[in-house]
Amino acid sequence: MEFDLLKQAVLVDVSQDISEKLENFNCDDRHVNKFFKVKAMDFSSQFLSRSFCFINKENLDEIVCAYCLSNDSVNLLGLPDKVKEKFQNKFPKGKGLASYPAIKIGRLGVQKKYSDGGAHIGTQLLNYIKYKCLEFGINSACRYLVVDSYNKEKNLNFYKSNGFEFLMEEDEEKRINRKTPNEHLETRFMVFDLQKYYLKMQKESEEQGSS
């Protein structure tokens, strides 16, 4: 099923006005479903996160996908020296910081009907979020888009295929979270470099302009 998210759906703020529509939202993850149905509006009112969803223009009762964002940082305090050095080596000398500004994807879900249809709604949604983060950056600097991804192959592969990277190796992340080597991490912290994305988009735009 082909579906162009930006052309065939409209973006709305998650509010009381769409609470009935959210009752039918099912992204096949009960925790994500519960957040958007029960907690999203409260989090917004407390300025803890902002939640949005795309609604099908041809069926205004149908939510295609939903996401929430909040301010965050890539905090290097307490991390192993080799992790800090590897991360800070990406920056010019003298620009090493203890933390770097970021925006966090708190929740992201695609209606099950659309996640199985080959329209790559999740990727379309991530591309939209990346673009919006660059817009935010006009007024307040934001270098990274971050996520605590479920530590499941499907979820990790989705984010990796969309340019996200692990901040550290899994064994290092276990030590930071005080897990034994045999314990399972529920989530993995992943980062996406918005500056690299901006430079890539800029280069593509210049190439199209000269062709």
mmCIF file with all atom_site columns, N, CA and C in Angstrom, residues 121-162:
data_model
loop_
_atom_site.group_PDB
_atom_site.id
_atom_site.type_symbol
_atom_site.label_atom_id
_atom_site.label_alt_id
_atom_site.label_comp_id
_atom_site.label_asym_id
_atom_site.label_entity_id
_atom_site.label_seq_id
_atom_site.pdbx_PDB_ins_code
_atom_site.Cartn_x
_atom_site.Cartn_y
_atom_site.Cartn_z
_atom_site.occupancy
_atom_site.B_iso_or_equiv
_atom_site.pdbx_formal_charge
_atom_site.auth_seq_id
_atom_site.auth_comp_id
_atom_site.auth_asym_id
_atom_site.auth_atom_id
_atom_site.pdbx_PDB_model_num
ATOM 1   N N  . ILE A 1 121 ? 5.922  4.089  6.521  1.00 0.00 ? 121 ILE A N  1
ATOM 2   C CA . ILE A 1 121 ? 5.408  5.240  7.264  1.00 0.00 ? 121 ILE A CA 1
ATOM 3   C C  . ILE A 1 121 ? 6.379  5.653  8.360  1.00 0.00 ? 121 ILE A C  1
ATOM 4   N N  . GLY A 1 122 ? 6.979  4.663  9.037  1.00 0.00 ? 122 GLY A N  1
ATOM 5   C CA . GLY A 1 122 ? 7.925  4.977  10.106 1.00 0.00 ? 122 GLY A CA 1
ATOM 6   C C  . GLY A 1 122 ? 9.092  5.812  9.604  1.00 0.00 ? 122 GLY A C  1
ATOM 7   N N  . THR A 1 123 ? 9.627  5.452  8.452  1.00 0.00 ? 123 THR A N  1
ATOM 8   C CA . THR A 1 123 ? 10.738 6.210  7.866  1.00 0.00 ? 123 THR A CA 1
ATOM 9   C C  . THR A 1 123 ? 10.280 7.586  7.420  1.00 0.00 ? 123 THR A C  1
ATOM 10  N N  . GLN A 1 124 ? 9.094  7.665  6.813  1.00 0.00 ? 124 GLN A N  1
ATOM 11  C CA . GLN A 1 124 ? 8.551  8.969  6.425  1.00 0.00 ? 124 GLN A CA 1
ATOM 12  C C  . GLN A 1 124 ? 8.388  9.864  7.647  1.00 0.00 ? 124 GLN A C  1
ATOM 13  N N  . LEU A 1 125 ? 7.914  9.286  8.741  1.00 0.00 ? 125 LEU A N  1
ATOM 14  C CA . LEU A 1 125 ? 7.720  10.059 9.967  1.00 0.00 ? 125 LEU A CA 1
ATOM 15  C C  . LEU A 1 125 ? 9.057  10.527 10.537 1.00 0.00 ? 125 LEU A C  1
ATOM 16  N N  . LEU A 1 126 ? 10.050 9.650  10.557 1.00 0.00 ? 126 LEU A N  1
ATOM 17  C CA . LEU A 1 126 ? 11.372 10.050 11.043 1.00 0.00 ? 126 LEU A CA 1
ATOM 18  C C  . LEU A 1 126 ? 11.965 11.172 10.196 1.00 0.00 ? 126 LEU A C  1
ATOM 19  N N  . ASN A 1 127 ? 11.806 11.083 8.890  1.00 0.00 ? 127 ASN A N  1
ATOM 20  C CA . ASN A 1 127 ? 12.317 12.143 8.014  1.00 0.00 ? 127 ASN A CA 1
ATOM 21  C C  . ASN A 1 127 ? 11.643 13.475 8.324  1.00 0.00 ? 127 ASN A C  1
ATOM 22  N N  . TYR A 1 128 ? 10.346 13.419 8.607  1.00 0.00 ? 128 TYR A N  1
ATOM 23  C CA . TYR A 1 128 ? 9.628  14.645 8.967  1.00 0.00 ? 128 TYR A CA 1
ATOM 24  C C  . TYR A 1 128 ? 10.159 15.209 10.286 1.00 0.00 ? 128 TYR A C  1
ATOM 25  N N  . ILE A 1 129 ? 10.374 14.334 11.270 1.00 0.00 ? 129 ILE A N  1
ATOM 26  C CA . ILE A 1 129 ? 10.883 14.778 12.572 1.00 0.00 ? 129 ILE A CA 1
ATOM 27  C C  . ILE A 1 129 ? 12.275 15.388 12.422 1.00 0.00 ? 129 ILE A C  1
ATOM 28  N N  . LYS A 1 130 ? 13.124 14.755 11.626 1.00 0.00 ? 130 LYS A N  1
ATOM 29  C CA . LYS A 1 130 ? 14.473 15.289 11.404 1.00 0.00 ? 130 LYS A CA 1
ATOM 30  C C  . LYS A 1 130 ? 14.394 16.699 10.813 1.00 0.00 ? 130 LYS A C  1
ATOM 31  N N  . TYR A 1 131 ? 13.530 16.877 9.841  1.00 0.00 ? 131 TYR A N  1
ATOM 32  C CA . TYR A 1 131 ? 13.381 18.184 9.203  1.00 0.00 ? 131 TYR A CA 1
ATOM 33  C C  . TYR A 1 131 ? 12.887 19.222 10.214 1.00 0.00 ? 131 TYR A C  1
ATOM 34  N N  . LYS A 1 132 ? 11.908 18.832 11.043 1.00 0.00 ? 132 LYS A N  1
ATOM 35  C CA . LYS A 1 132 ? 11.378 19.767 12.041 1.00 0.00 ? 132 LYS A CA 1
ATOM 36  C C  . LYS A 1 132 ? 12.449 20.137 13.059 1.00 0.00 ? 132 LYS A C  1
ATOM 37  N N  . CYS A 1 133 ? 13.319 19.186 13.408 1.00 0.00 ? 133 CYS A N  1
ATOM 38  C CA . CYS A 1 133 ? 14.408 19.485 14.346 1.00 0.00 ? 133 CYS A CA 1
ATOM 39  C C  . CYS A 1 133 ? 15.342 20.538 13.771 1.00 0.00 ? 133 CYS A C  1
ATOM 40  N N  . LEU A 1 134 ? 15.587 20.490 12.469 1.00 0.00 ? 134 LEU A N  1
ATOM 41  C CA . LEU A 1 134 ? 16.414 21.511 11.832 1.00 0.00 ? 134 LEU A CA 1
ATOM 42  C C  . LEU A 1 134 ? 15.721 22.870 11.896 1.00 0.00 ? 134 LEU A C  1
ATOM 43  N N  . GLU A 1 135 ? 14.410 22.881 11.775 1.00 0.00 ? 135 GLU A N  1
ATOM 44  C CA . GLU A 1 135 ? 13.660 24.133 11.907 1.00 0.00 ? 135 GLU A CA 1
ATOM 45  C C  . GLU A 1 135 ? 13.770 24.673 13.322 1.00 0.00 ? 135 GLU A C  1
ATOM 46  N N  . PHE A 1 136 ? 13.651 23.774 14.322 1.00 0.00 ? 136 PHE A N  1
ATOM 47  C CA . PHE A 1 136 ? 13.802 24.210 15.716 1.00 0.00 ? 136 PHE A CA 1
ATOM 48  C C  . PHE A 1 136 ? 15.164 24.863 15.907 1.00 0.00 ? 136 PHE A C  1
ATOM 49  N N  . GLY A 1 137 ? 16.160 24.306 15.231 1.00 0.00 ? 137 GLY A N  1
ATOM 50  C CA . GLY A 1 137 ? 17.539 24.754 15.407 1.00 0.00 ? 137 GLY A CA 1
ATOM 51  C C  . GLY A 1 137 ? 17.804 26.172 14.951 1.00 0.00 ? 137 GLY A C  1
ATOM 52  N N  . ILE A 1 138 ? 16.867 26.764 14.226 1.00 0.00 ? 138 ILE A N  1
ATOM 53  C CA . ILE A 1 138 ? 17.025 28.163 13.810 1.00 0.00 ? 138 ILE A CA 1
ATOM 54  C C  . ILE A 1 138 ? 17.028 29.076 15.036 1.00 0.00 ? 138 ILE A C  1
ATOM 55  N N  . ASN A 1 139 ? 16.232 28.725 16.041 1.00 0.00 ? 139 ASN A N  1
ATOM 56  C CA . ASN A 1 139 ? 16.098 29.568 17.236 1.00 0.00 ? 139 ASN A CA 1
ATOM 57  C C  . ASN A 1 139 ? 16.805 29.004 18.455 1.00 0.00 ? 139 ASN A C  1
ATOM 58  N N  . SER A 1 140 ? 17.049 27.709 18.481 1.00 0.00 ? 140 SER A N  1
ATOM 59  C CA . SER A 1 140 ? 17.714 27.091 19.633 1.00 0.00 ? 140 SER A CA 1
ATOM 60  C C  . SER A 1 140 ? 18.514 25.894 19.136 1.00 0.00 ? 140 SER A C  1
ATOM 61  N N  . ALA A 1 141 ? 19.811 25.940 19.349 1.00 0.00 ? 141 ALA A N  1
ATOM 62  C CA . ALA A 1 141 ? 20.693 24.919 18.774 1.00 0.00 ? 141 ALA A CA 1
ATOM 63  C C  . ALA A 1 141 ? 20.349 23.514 19.253 1.00 0.00 ? 141 ALA A C  1
ATOM 64  N N  . CYS A 1 142 ? 20.365 22.595 18.320 1.00 0.00 ? 142 CYS A N  1
ATOM 65  C CA . CYS A 1 142 ? 20.106 21.185 18.625 1.00 0.00 ? 142 CYS A CA 1
ATOM 66  C C  . CYS A 1 142 ? 20.960 20.343 17.701 1.00 0.00 ? 142 CYS A C  1
ATOM 67  N N  . ARG A 1 143 ? 21.927 19.612 18.255 1.00 0.00 ? 143 ARG A N  1
ATOM 68  C CA . ARG A 1 143 ? 22.857 18.858 17.420 1.00 0.00 ? 143 ARG A CA 1
ATOM 69  C C  . ARG A 1 143 ? 22.374 17.432 17.143 1.00 0.00 ? 143 ARG A C  1
ATOM 70  N N  . TYR A 1 144 ? 21.648 16.852 18.105 1.00 0.00 ? 144 TYR A N  1
ATOM 71  C CA . TYR A 1 144 ? 21.304 15.433 17.973 1.00 0.00 ? 144 TYR A CA 1
ATOM 72  C C  . TYR A 1 144 ? 19.813 15.177 18.158 1.00 0.00 ? 144 TYR A C  1
ATOM 73  N N  . LEU A 1 145 ? 19.364 14.148 17.473 1.00 0.00 ? 145 LEU A N  1
ATOM 74  C CA . LEU A 1 145 ? 18.054 13.543 17.707 1.00 0.00 ? 145 LEU A CA 1
ATOM 75  C C  . LEU A 1 145 ? 18.349 12.212 18.391 1.00 0.00 ? 145 LEU A C  1
ATOM 76  N N  . VAL A 1 146 ? 17.725 11.954 19.526 1.00 0.00 ? 146 VAL A N  1
ATOM 77  C CA . VAL A 1 146 ? 18.067 10.759 20.302 1.00 0.00 ? 146 VAL A CA 1
ATOM 78  C C  . VAL A 1 146 ? 16.825 9.937  20.604 1.00 0.00 ? 146 VAL A C  1
ATOM 79  N N  . VAL A 1 147 ? 17.055 8.664  20.922 1.00 0.00 ? 147 VAL A N  1
ATOM 80  C CA . VAL A 1 147 ? 15.950 7.769  21.261 1.00 0.00 ? 147 VAL A CA 1
ATOM 81  C C  . VAL A 1 147 ? 16.464 6.644  22.148 1.00 0.00 ? 147 VAL A C  1
ATOM 82  N N  . ASP A 1 148 ? 15.642 6.248  23.099 1.00 0.00 ? 148 ASP A N  1
ATOM 83  C CA . ASP A 1 148 ? 15.881 5.022  23.852 1.00 0.00 ? 148 ASP A CA 1
ATOM 84  C C  . ASP A 1 148 ? 15.071 3.935  23.160 1.00 0.00 ? 148 ASP A C  1
ATOM 85  N N  . SER A 1 149 ? 15.688 3.247  22.211 1.00 0.00 ? 149 SER A N  1
ATOM 86  C CA . SER A 1 149 ? 14.979 2.241  21.432 1.00 0.00 ? 149 SER A CA 1
ATOM 87  C C  . SER A 1 149 ? 14.818 0.954  22.226 1.00 0.00 ? 149 SER A C  1
ATOM 88  N N  . TYR A 1 150 ? 13.663 0.298  22.046 1.00 0.00 ? 150 TYR A N  1
ATOM 89  C CA . TYR A 1 150 ? 13.523 -1.044 22.605 1.00 0.00 ? 150 TYR A CA 1
ATOM 90  C C  . TYR A 1 150 ? 14.678 -1.895 22.086 1.00 0.00 ? 150 TYR A C  1
ATOM 91  N N  . ASN A 1 151 ? 15.255 -2.679 22.975 1.00 0.00 ? 151 ASN A N  1
ATOM 92  C CA . ASN A 1 151 ? 16.391 -3.518 22.606 1.00 0.00 ? 151 ASN A CA 1
ATOM 93  C C  . ASN A 1 151 ? 15.913 -4.809 21.942 1.00 0.00 ? 151 ASN A C  1
ATOM 94  N N  . LYS A 1 152 ? 15.249 -4.614 20.806 1.00 0.00 ? 152 LYS A N  1
ATOM 95  C CA . LYS A 1 152 ? 14.748 -5.723 20.006 1.00 0.00 ? 152 LYS A CA 1
ATOM 96  C C  . LYS A 1 152 ? 15.261 -5.535 18.584 1.00 0.00 ? 152 LYS A C  1
ATOM 97  N N  . GLU A 1 153 ? 15.565 -6.639 17.933 1.00 0.00 ? 153 GLU A N  1
ATOM 98  C CA . GLU A 1 153 ? 16.192 -6.569 16.610 1.00 0.00 ? 153 GLU A CA 1
ATOM 99  C C  . GLU A 1 153 ? 15.406 -5.698 15.637 1.00 0.00 ? 153 GLU A C  1
ATOM 100 N N  . LYS A 1 154 ? 14.080 -5.862 15.599 1.00 0.00 ? 154 LYS A N  1
ATOM 101 C CA . LYS A 1 154 ? 13.248 -5.104 14.669 1.00 0.00 ? 154 LYS A CA 1
ATOM 102 C C  . LYS A 1 154 ? 13.365 -3.609 14.923 1.00 0.00 ? 154 LYS A C  1
ATOM 103 N N  . ASN A 1 155 ? 13.280 -3.200 16.199 1.00 0.00 ? 155 ASN A N  1
ATOM 104 C CA . ASN A 1 155 ? 13.346 -1.777 16.545 1.00 0.00 ? 155 ASN A CA 1
ATOM 105 C C  . ASN A 1 155 ? 14.725 -1.196 16.264 1.00 0.00 ? 155 ASN A C  1
ATOM 106 N N  . LEU A 1 156 ? 15.764 -1.921 16.676 1.00 0.00 ? 156 LEU A N  1
ATOM 107 C CA . LEU A 1 156 ? 17.132 -1.436 16.462 1.00 0.00 ? 156 LEU A CA 1
ATOM 108 C C  . LEU A 1 156 ? 17.448 -1.300 14.985 1.00 0.00 ? 156 LEU A C  1
ATOM 109 N N  . ASN A 1 157 ? 17.037 -2.286 14.195 1.00 0.00 ? 157 ASN A N  1
ATOM 110 C CA . ASN A 1 157 ? 17.296 -2.233 12.752 1.00 0.00 ? 157 ASN A CA 1
ATOM 111 C C  . ASN A 1 157 ? 16.563 -1.071 12.092 1.00 0.00 ? 157 ASN A C  1
ATOM 112 N N  . PHE A 1 158 ? 15.363 -0.773 12.592 1.00 0.00 ? 158 PHE A N  1
ATOM 113 C CA . PHE A 1 158 ? 14.602 0.364  12.047 1.00 0.00 ? 158 PHE A CA 1
ATOM 114 C C  . PHE A 1 158 ? 15.379 1.664  12.239 1.00 0.00 ? 158 PHE A C  1
ATOM 115 N N  . TYR A 1 159 ? 15.864 1.896  13.443 1.00 0.00 ? 159 TYR A N  1
ATOM 116 C CA . TYR A 1 159 ? 16.590 3.140  13.693 1.00 0.00 ? 159 TYR A CA 1
ATOM 117 C C  . TYR A 1 159 ? 17.952 3.148  12.988 1.00 0.00 ? 159 TYR A C  1
ATOM 118 N N  . LYS A 1 160 ? 18.634 2.023  12.970 1.00 0.00 ? 160 LYS A N  1
ATOM 119 C CA . LYS A 1 160 ? 19.933 1.969  12.279 1.00 0.00 ? 160 LYS A CA 1
ATOM 120 C C  . LYS A 1 160 ? 19.764 2.246  10.794 1.00 0.00 ? 160 LYS A C  1
ATOM 121 N N  . SER A 1 161 ? 18.704 1.717  10.205 1.00 0.00 ? 161 SER A N  1
ATOM 122 C CA . SER A 1 161 ? 18.476 1.935  8.766  1.00 0.00 ? 161 SER A CA 1
ATOM 123 C C  . SER A 1 161 ? 18.133 3.389  8.467  1.00 0.00 ? 161 SER A C  1
ATOM 124 N N  . ASN A 1 162 ? 17.786 4.140  9.509  1.00 0.00 ? 162 ASN A N  1
ATOM 125 C CA . ASN A 1 162 ? 17.464 5.557  9.339  1.00 0.00 ? 162 ASN A CA 1
ATOM 126 C C  . ASN A 1 162 ? 18.545 6.472  9.897  1.00 0.00 ? 162 ASN A C  1
#
